[in-house]
Amino acid sequence: MTQHDPREYAAALSAKLASRSRHVCIFLGAGAARACGLPDVSELQTRVEADLSPEQGEMFHRQLAGRNIEQVLSRLRRIAELVTGEDSVDGITAAQADALDASVCAAIVRALDIESADLTPMRNLAAWTARADYRLPVELFTVNYDLLVETALESLGVPYFDGFVGNLKARFRTELVEALPGADGGWVPAQFVRLWKLHGSVNWLRSDDQQIVRLGQPAPKELPAAIYPSDAKYEESRRVPFVVLQDRLRRALNEPETLVLIAGYSFGDAHLNEMIFDAATRRERSEFVAFWYSDLPKELCDRAARTPNLQLVGRTEAVLGGLRAGWKPPQDPPPDLWVGGELGLPDFAHLASYLARSSARDGDSREDDLTRLQATDGTGV
């Protein structure tokens, strides 16, 4: 029976990561945050519902039927936009929809407090980005709202750009997001990691002029965070960060010879999925690796089987080069590769540790790497 060799797979992945000609992107979902101790989508919904008043909790629970929390937010915003006066949809008026939207966003901010989170996995990821030396900047895309990534990058002094410029109420700069390194207007240094938060953040909010700004801390409780782009027909100024960042993702995925590592993402956003699958089909020399913690879903397995450059990597089996097979237990595996009789890399904590160690200089340990980075003067290099 055919089996995949974990050591051979890890060696091949390391070789791809070592190539300077690669354009490397990391795509993070809720599973990456869960590895740091924050709730995943299901647990987040439970926490938010428990944090609401009884009346709002009941309305929120009704809206969750057949939907996830982001779909609920989108629906509430459509109700607020389209319903007038005392008219209602599902028993919710426009005023109640607005109030529930604000309460849900505030509850999300509280649920994603990183005060007691374990930053080790994100710091390992940050340590890898600090040493990355590719022809194009490393791009980190995330659908998470928390502040784990930026906190980890800043703790190690890794310079990054997230599309906003400023400190107190940073403004989004579309021209800087769209500019390529070295091109006219590409003023952000190439060594800066790009951090793109596709679904908003707990420290984004709408200013008085309806522009989205980024604060230096989570949004205060009296001001709802700008979380998740509604599909309602908002004014263009209110949609700018989201549509621009999604376009940035599309262009990044279609860059020639791109390596995309997808971790903790359950492929729950059909629009983003379409961009990933389309790029995998069109860019045969690029590679897309989805690390999957739970059992491999049939739909994704079928797609990976007919798209050889789309890899689906699970703990007990994988679809590599279109072939679905189990893992062969390796002899004397390196740390993080084989954990508890299963491949460790689908767990973001082990994947991040593997990446950090792969970036260390010869003779350096990962711990030495982190210590050296923490002692830098803030440049991260």
Coordinates of C-alpha atoms in Angstrom, one line a residue:
M1 CA 0.0 0.0 0.0
T2 CA 1.3 3.4 -1.0
Q3 CA 2.3 5.7 1.9
H4 CA 3.7 9.2 2.1
D5 CA 7.1 9.6 3.8
P6 CA 7.0 12.5 6.4
R7 CA 10.7 13.0 6.4
E8 CA 10.8 13.3 2.6
Y9 CA 7.9 15.7 2.7
A10 CA 9.4 17.9 5.3
A11 CA 12.8 18.0 3.5
A12 CA 11.0 19.0 0.2
L13 CA 9.0 21.7 2.0
S14 CA 12.2 23.0 3.6
A15 CA 13.9 23.2 0.2
K16 CA 11.0 25.2 -1.2
L17 CA 11.1 27.6 1.7
A18 CA 14.9 28.0 1.3
S19 CA 14.6 29.3 -2.3
R20 CA 15.0 33.1 -2.5
S21 CA 13.1 33.1 -5.8
R22 CA 9.9 32.1 -4.1
H23 CA 7.1 34.4 -3.2
V24 CA 5.9 33.1 0.1
C25 CA 2.4 33.7 1.7
I26 CA 1.0 32.5 4.9
F27 CA -2.8 32.3 5.3
L28 CA -4.1 31.9 8.9
G29 CA -7.5 30.9 10.1
A30 CA -9.1 30.5 13.6
G31 CA -7.2 27.2 14.2
A32 CA -4.0 29.2 14.4
A33 CA -5.5 31.4 17.1
R34 CA -6.8 28.3 18.9
A35 CA -3.3 27.0 19.1
C36 CA -2.5 30.1 21.2
G37 CA -5.5 29.6 23.5
L38 CA -8.1 31.8 21.9
P39 CA -11.5 30.4 20.9
D40 CA -12.2 29.0 17.4
V41 CA -15.3 30.1 15.5
S42 CA -17.7 27.7 17.3
E43 CA -16.5 28.6 20.7
L44 CA -16.4 32.3 19.9
Q45 CA -20.1 32.1 19.0
T46 CA -20.9 30.4 22.3
R47 CA -19.0 33.0 24.3
V48 CA -20.6 35.9 22.4
E49 CA -24.1 34.6 23.0
A50 CA -23.4 34.1 26.7
D51 CA -22.0 37.7 26.9
L52 CA -25.1 39.3 25.5
S53 CA -28.2 40.5 27.5
P54 CA -31.0 37.9 27.6
E55 CA -33.0 39.8 24.9
Q56 CA -30.1 40.3 22.6
G57 CA -28.9 36.7 23.3
E58 CA -32.2 35.3 22.1
M59 CA -32.1 37.4 18.9
F60 CA -28.5 36.4 18.2
H61 CA -29.4 32.7 18.8
R62 CA -32.2 32.9 16.3
Q63 CA -30.0 34.5 13.7
L64 CA -27.3 31.8 14.2
A65 CA -29.6 29.1 12.9
G66 CA -27.9 27.9 9.7
R67 CA -25.3 30.7 9.8
N68 CA -22.0 31.5 11.4
I69 CA -21.2 34.6 13.3
E70 CA -19.9 36.5 10.3
Q71 CA -23.0 35.7 8.3
V72 CA -25.1 37.0 11.3
L73 CA -23.2 40.3 11.3
S74 CA -23.7 40.6 7.6
R75 CA -27.5 39.9 8.0
L76 CA -27.9 42.4 10.8
R77 CA -26.2 45.1 8.7
R78 CA -28.5 44.4 5.8
I79 CA -31.5 44.7 8.1
A80 CA -30.2 48.0 9.5
E81 CA -29.7 49.3 6.0
L82 CA -32.9 48.2 4.4
V83 CA -35.6 48.3 7.1
T84 CA -37.2 51.5 8.1
G85 CA -39.2 52.7 11.1
E86 CA -40.9 50.0 13.2
D87 CA -40.8 47.5 10.4
S88 CA -38.9 44.3 11.2
V89 CA -37.3 41.2 9.8
D90 CA -37.3 38.1 12.0
G91 CA -38.7 40.3 14.7
I92 CA -35.7 42.7 14.5
T93 CA -36.1 46.4 13.7
A94 CA -33.3 48.5 12.2
A95 CA -32.5 50.1 15.5
Q96 CA -32.3 46.7 17.2
A97 CA -30.1 45.3 14.4
D98 CA -27.7 48.2 14.9
A99 CA -27.6 47.7 18.6
L100 CA -27.1 44.0 18.3
D101 CA -24.4 44.5 15.8
A102 CA -22.5 46.8 18.2
S103 CA -23.0 44.4 21.1
V104 CA -21.8 41.4 19.2
C105 CA -18.7 43.2 18.0
A106 CA -18.0 44.4 21.6
A107 CA -18.4 40.8 22.9
I108 CA -16.0 39.6 20.2
V109 CA -13.4 42.1 21.4
R110 CA -13.7 40.8 24.9
A111 CA -13.6 37.1 23.9
L112 CA -10.4 37.7 21.9
D113 CA -8.5 39.4 24.6
I114 CA -4.9 38.1 24.3
E115 CA -3.9 38.9 27.9
S116 CA -3.7 35.3 28.9
A117 CA -2.9 33.8 25.4
D118 CA 0.2 31.7 24.7
L119 CA 2.1 33.8 22.2
T120 CA 4.8 31.1 21.6
P121 CA 3.4 29.8 18.3
M122 CA 3.0 33.3 16.9
R123 CA 6.4 34.3 18.1
N124 CA 7.9 31.3 16.3
L125 CA 6.1 32.5 13.1
A126 CA 7.5 36.0 13.7
A127 CA 11.0 34.6 14.2
W128 CA 10.7 32.9 10.8
T129 CA 9.5 36.0 9.0
A130 CA 12.4 38.0 10.5
R131 CA 14.9 35.7 8.8
A132 CA 13.0 35.3 5.5
D133 CA 14.9 36.7 2.6
Y134 CA 12.9 36.3 -0.6
R135 CA 12.6 38.4 -3.8
L136 CA 9.3 39.7 -2.6
P137 CA 8.1 40.4 0.9
V138 CA 6.5 37.7 3.0
E139 CA 2.8 38.3 3.1
L140 CA 0.7 37.1 6.1
F141 CA -3.1 37.0 5.4
T142 CA -5.5 36.2 8.2
V143 CA -9.3 36.1 8.6
N144 CA -8.8 36.4 12.4
Y145 CA -9.7 39.6 14.3
D146 CA -7.3 39.2 17.2
L147 CA -4.0 41.0 17.8
L148 CA -1.8 37.8 18.1
V149 CA 0.2 38.3 15.0
E150 CA 1.0 42.0 15.4
T151 CA 1.8 41.5 19.1
A152 CA 4.2 38.7 18.2
L153 CA 5.9 40.7 15.4
E154 CA 6.4 43.7 17.7
S155 CA 7.6 41.6 20.6
L156 CA 10.5 40.4 18.4
G157 CA 11.1 43.8 16.7
V158 CA 10.0 42.5 13.2
P159 CA 9.0 45.5 11.0
Y160 CA 5.7 45.1 9.3
F161 CA 3.1 47.0 7.3
D162 CA -0.7 46.4 7.7
G163 CA -2.1 49.0 5.2
F164 CA -2.5 51.7 7.8
V165 CA -0.2 54.7 8.5
G166 CA -0.2 56.6 11.8
N167 CA -0.3 55.9 15.5
L168 CA -3.4 57.4 17.3
K169 CA -5.9 56.8 14.5
A170 CA -4.0 55.3 11.6
R171 CA -5.6 55.8 8.2
F172 CA -5.7 53.1 5.5
R173 CA -3.5 53.9 2.5
T174 CA -4.7 52.1 -0.6
E175 CA -1.9 53.2 -2.8
L176 CA 0.7 51.7 -0.4
V177 CA -1.2 48.4 -0.3
E178 CA -1.4 48.2 -4.1
A179 CA 2.2 49.3 -4.8
L180 CA 4.8 46.7 -5.6
P181 CA 8.3 46.8 -4.0
G182 CA 10.6 48.8 -6.2
A183 CA 7.8 50.3 -8.2
D184 CA 6.9 54.0 -8.3
G185 CA 5.0 54.7 -5.1
G186 CA 6.3 51.5 -3.4
W187 CA 7.6 53.4 -0.4
V188 CA 7.3 50.5 2.1
P189 CA 10.7 48.8 2.4
A190 CA 10.8 45.3 0.9
Q191 CA 12.0 43.8 4.2
F192 CA 8.8 44.8 5.9
V193 CA 6.5 41.8 6.5
R194 CA 3.0 42.5 5.0
L195 CA 0.1 41.7 7.4
W196 CA -3.3 41.8 5.7
K197 CA -6.4 41.3 8.0
L198 CA -9.1 40.3 5.5
H199 CA -12.0 40.3 7.9
G200 CA -11.1 43.3 10.0
S201 CA -9.7 43.6 13.5
V202 CA -10.6 44.2 17.1
N203 CA -8.6 47.5 16.9
W204 CA -10.3 48.8 13.8
L205 CA -13.2 51.2 14.1
R206 CA -15.2 53.7 12.0
S207 CA -14.3 57.3 12.6
D208 CA -16.8 60.2 12.6
D209 CA -16.4 60.5 8.8
Q210 CA -17.1 56.8 8.4
Q211 CA -13.5 56.0 7.4
I212 CA -12.1 52.9 9.0
V213 CA -9.1 53.6 11.2
R214 CA -6.7 51.4 13.2
L215 CA -6.1 52.1 16.9
G216 CA -3.1 51.1 18.9
Q217 CA -5.3 49.0 21.2
P218 CA -8.7 47.1 21.0
A219 CA -11.7 49.3 20.3
P220 CA -13.2 50.7 23.5
K221 CA -16.5 49.2 24.6
E222 CA -18.6 52.2 23.6
L223 CA -17.3 52.0 20.0
P224 CA -18.0 48.9 17.9
A225 CA -14.9 47.4 16.2
A226 CA -15.0 47.2 12.4
I227 CA -15.2 43.4 12.2
Y228 CA -16.1 41.6 9.0
P229 CA -17.1 43.3 5.7
S230 CA -20.8 43.2 5.2
D231 CA -22.1 42.5 1.8
A232 CA -24.6 45.3 2.2
K233 CA -24.2 48.2 -0.3
Y234 CA -22.3 50.5 2.0
E235 CA -20.7 53.7 0.7
E236 CA -17.4 52.9 -1.0
S237 CA -15.4 54.6 1.8
R238 CA -16.7 52.1 4.3
R239 CA -15.8 49.1 2.1
V240 CA -12.3 50.3 1.1
P241 CA -10.1 48.3 3.4
F242 CA -11.9 45.0 2.8
V243 CA -12.1 45.2 -1.0
V244 CA -8.6 46.5 -1.3
L245 CA -7.2 43.7 0.9
Q246 CA -9.1 41.0 -0.9
D247 CA -7.7 42.3 -4.2
R248 CA -4.2 42.2 -2.6
L249 CA -4.9 38.5 -1.8
R250 CA -5.9 37.8 -5.4
R251 CA -2.8 39.4 -6.8
A252 CA -0.5 37.7 -4.3
L253 CA -2.0 34.3 -5.1
N254 CA -1.4 34.9 -8.8
E255 CA 2.2 35.9 -8.4
P256 CA 4.4 33.4 -10.4
E257 CA 6.1 30.7 -8.3
T258 CA 4.2 31.5 -5.1
L259 CA 4.2 29.1 -2.1
V260 CA 1.1 29.5 0.0
L261 CA 1.0 27.8 3.5
I262 CA -2.6 27.7 4.8
A263 CA -3.0 26.9 8.5
G264 CA -6.0 26.7 10.8
Y265 CA -8.4 27.8 8.0
S266 CA -11.6 25.7 7.6
F267 CA -12.4 27.0 4.1
G268 CA -15.6 28.6 5.4
D269 CA -15.5 31.7 3.2
A270 CA -16.6 30.8 -0.3
H271 CA -15.3 34.0 -1.9
L272 CA -11.8 33.5 -0.5
N273 CA -11.9 29.8 -1.4
E274 CA -12.7 30.7 -5.0
M275 CA -9.6 32.9 -5.2
I276 CA -7.4 30.1 -3.7
F277 CA -8.7 27.4 -6.0
D278 CA -8.6 29.6 -9.1
A279 CA -5.0 30.5 -8.5
A280 CA -4.1 26.9 -7.9
T281 CA -5.6 26.0 -11.2
R282 CA -4.1 28.8 -13.2
R283 CA -0.6 28.9 -11.7
E284 CA 0.8 25.5 -12.2
R285 CA 4.3 26.4 -10.9
S286 CA 2.9 27.8 -7.6
E287 CA 2.1 25.5 -4.7
F288 CA -0.8 25.7 -2.2
V289 CA -0.4 23.7 1.0
A290 CA -3.4 23.4 3.3
F291 CA -2.6 22.0 6.8
W292 CA -5.7 20.3 8.1
Y293 CA -6.0 19.4 11.8
S294 CA -9.2 17.3 11.7
D295 CA -10.3 14.6 9.3
L296 CA -9.8 15.5 5.7
P297 CA -13.1 16.6 4.1
K298 CA -14.1 14.7 0.9
E299 CA -14.8 17.8 -1.1
L300 CA -11.3 19.2 -0.5
C301 CA -9.7 15.8 -1.1
D302 CA -11.5 15.5 -4.5
R303 CA -10.3 19.0 -5.4
A304 CA -6.7 18.3 -4.4
A305 CA -6.8 15.0 -6.3
R306 CA -7.5 16.8 -9.6
T307 CA -5.2 19.8 -8.7
P308 CA -1.7 18.5 -8.2
N309 CA -0.2 21.7 -6.9
L310 CA -2.9 21.9 -4.2
Q311 CA -1.8 19.8 -1.2
L312 CA -4.0 18.8 1.7
V313 CA -1.9 17.7 4.7
G314 CA -3.6 16.0 7.6
R315 CA -2.3 14.3 10.7
T316 CA -2.9 10.7 9.5
E317 CA -3.1 11.1 5.8
A318 CA -2.5 13.6 3.0
V319 CA -3.2 14.4 -0.7
L320 CA 0.1 15.1 -2.3
G321 CA 0.5 15.4 -6.1
G322 CA -3.1 14.2 -6.5
L323 CA -2.4 11.0 -4.5
R324 CA -4.3 10.4 -1.2
A325 CA -2.4 8.1 1.2
G326 CA -1.6 7.7 4.8
W327 CA 1.7 8.7 6.5
K328 CA 4.4 6.1 7.0
P329 CA 5.8 6.3 10.6
P330 CA 9.3 7.7 10.3
Q331 CA 12.4 6.5 12.1
D332 CA 13.9 9.0 14.5
P333 CA 11.9 12.0 13.3
P334 CA 12.9 15.6 14.1
P335 CA 10.9 17.6 16.7
D336 CA 7.5 18.8 15.7
L337 CA 7.3 16.5 12.6
W338 CA 5.9 13.4 14.2
V339 CA 3.9 13.8 17.4
G340 CA 1.9 11.1 19.2
G341 CA 2.1 8.8 16.2
E342 CA 0.7 11.4 13.8
L343 CA 2.1 14.2 11.6
G344 CA 2.6 17.2 13.8
L345 CA 2.6 20.0 11.2
P346 CA -1.3 20.3 10.9
D347 CA -1.1 21.7 14.4
F348 CA -0.2 25.3 14.0
A349 CA 1.9 25.3 17.2
H350 CA 4.2 22.6 15.7
L351 CA 4.1 24.1 12.2
A352 CA 5.3 27.5 13.6
S353 CA 8.0 25.8 15.6
Y354 CA 9.1 23.9 12.5
L355 CA 9.3 27.2 10.5
A356 CA 11.2 29.0 13.2
R357 CA 13.8 26.2 13.4
S358 CA 14.1 26.0 9.6
S359 CA 15.2 29.7 9.6
A360 CA 18.0 29.3 12.2
R361 CA 21.6 29.7 11.2
D362 CA 23.7 26.6 11.2
G363 CA 24.6 25.8 14.8
D364 CA 21.9 28.0 16.2
S365 CA 19.0 26.6 18.1
R366 CA 15.5 28.1 17.9
E367 CA 15.8 29.4 21.4
D368 CA 19.0 31.2 20.5
D369 CA 17.2 32.7 17.5
L370 CA 14.4 34.0 19.7
T371 CA 16.7 35.4 22.3
R372 CA 18.8 37.2 19.7
L373 CA 15.7 38.7 18.1
Q374 CA 14.3 39.9 21.4
A375 CA 17.6 41.6 22.1
T376 CA 17.5 43.6 18.8
D377 CA 17.1 47.4 18.7
G378 CA 13.7 47.1 17.0
T379 CA 14.7 46.4 13.5
G380 CA 14.0 42.7 13.7
V381 CA 17.0 41.9 11.4

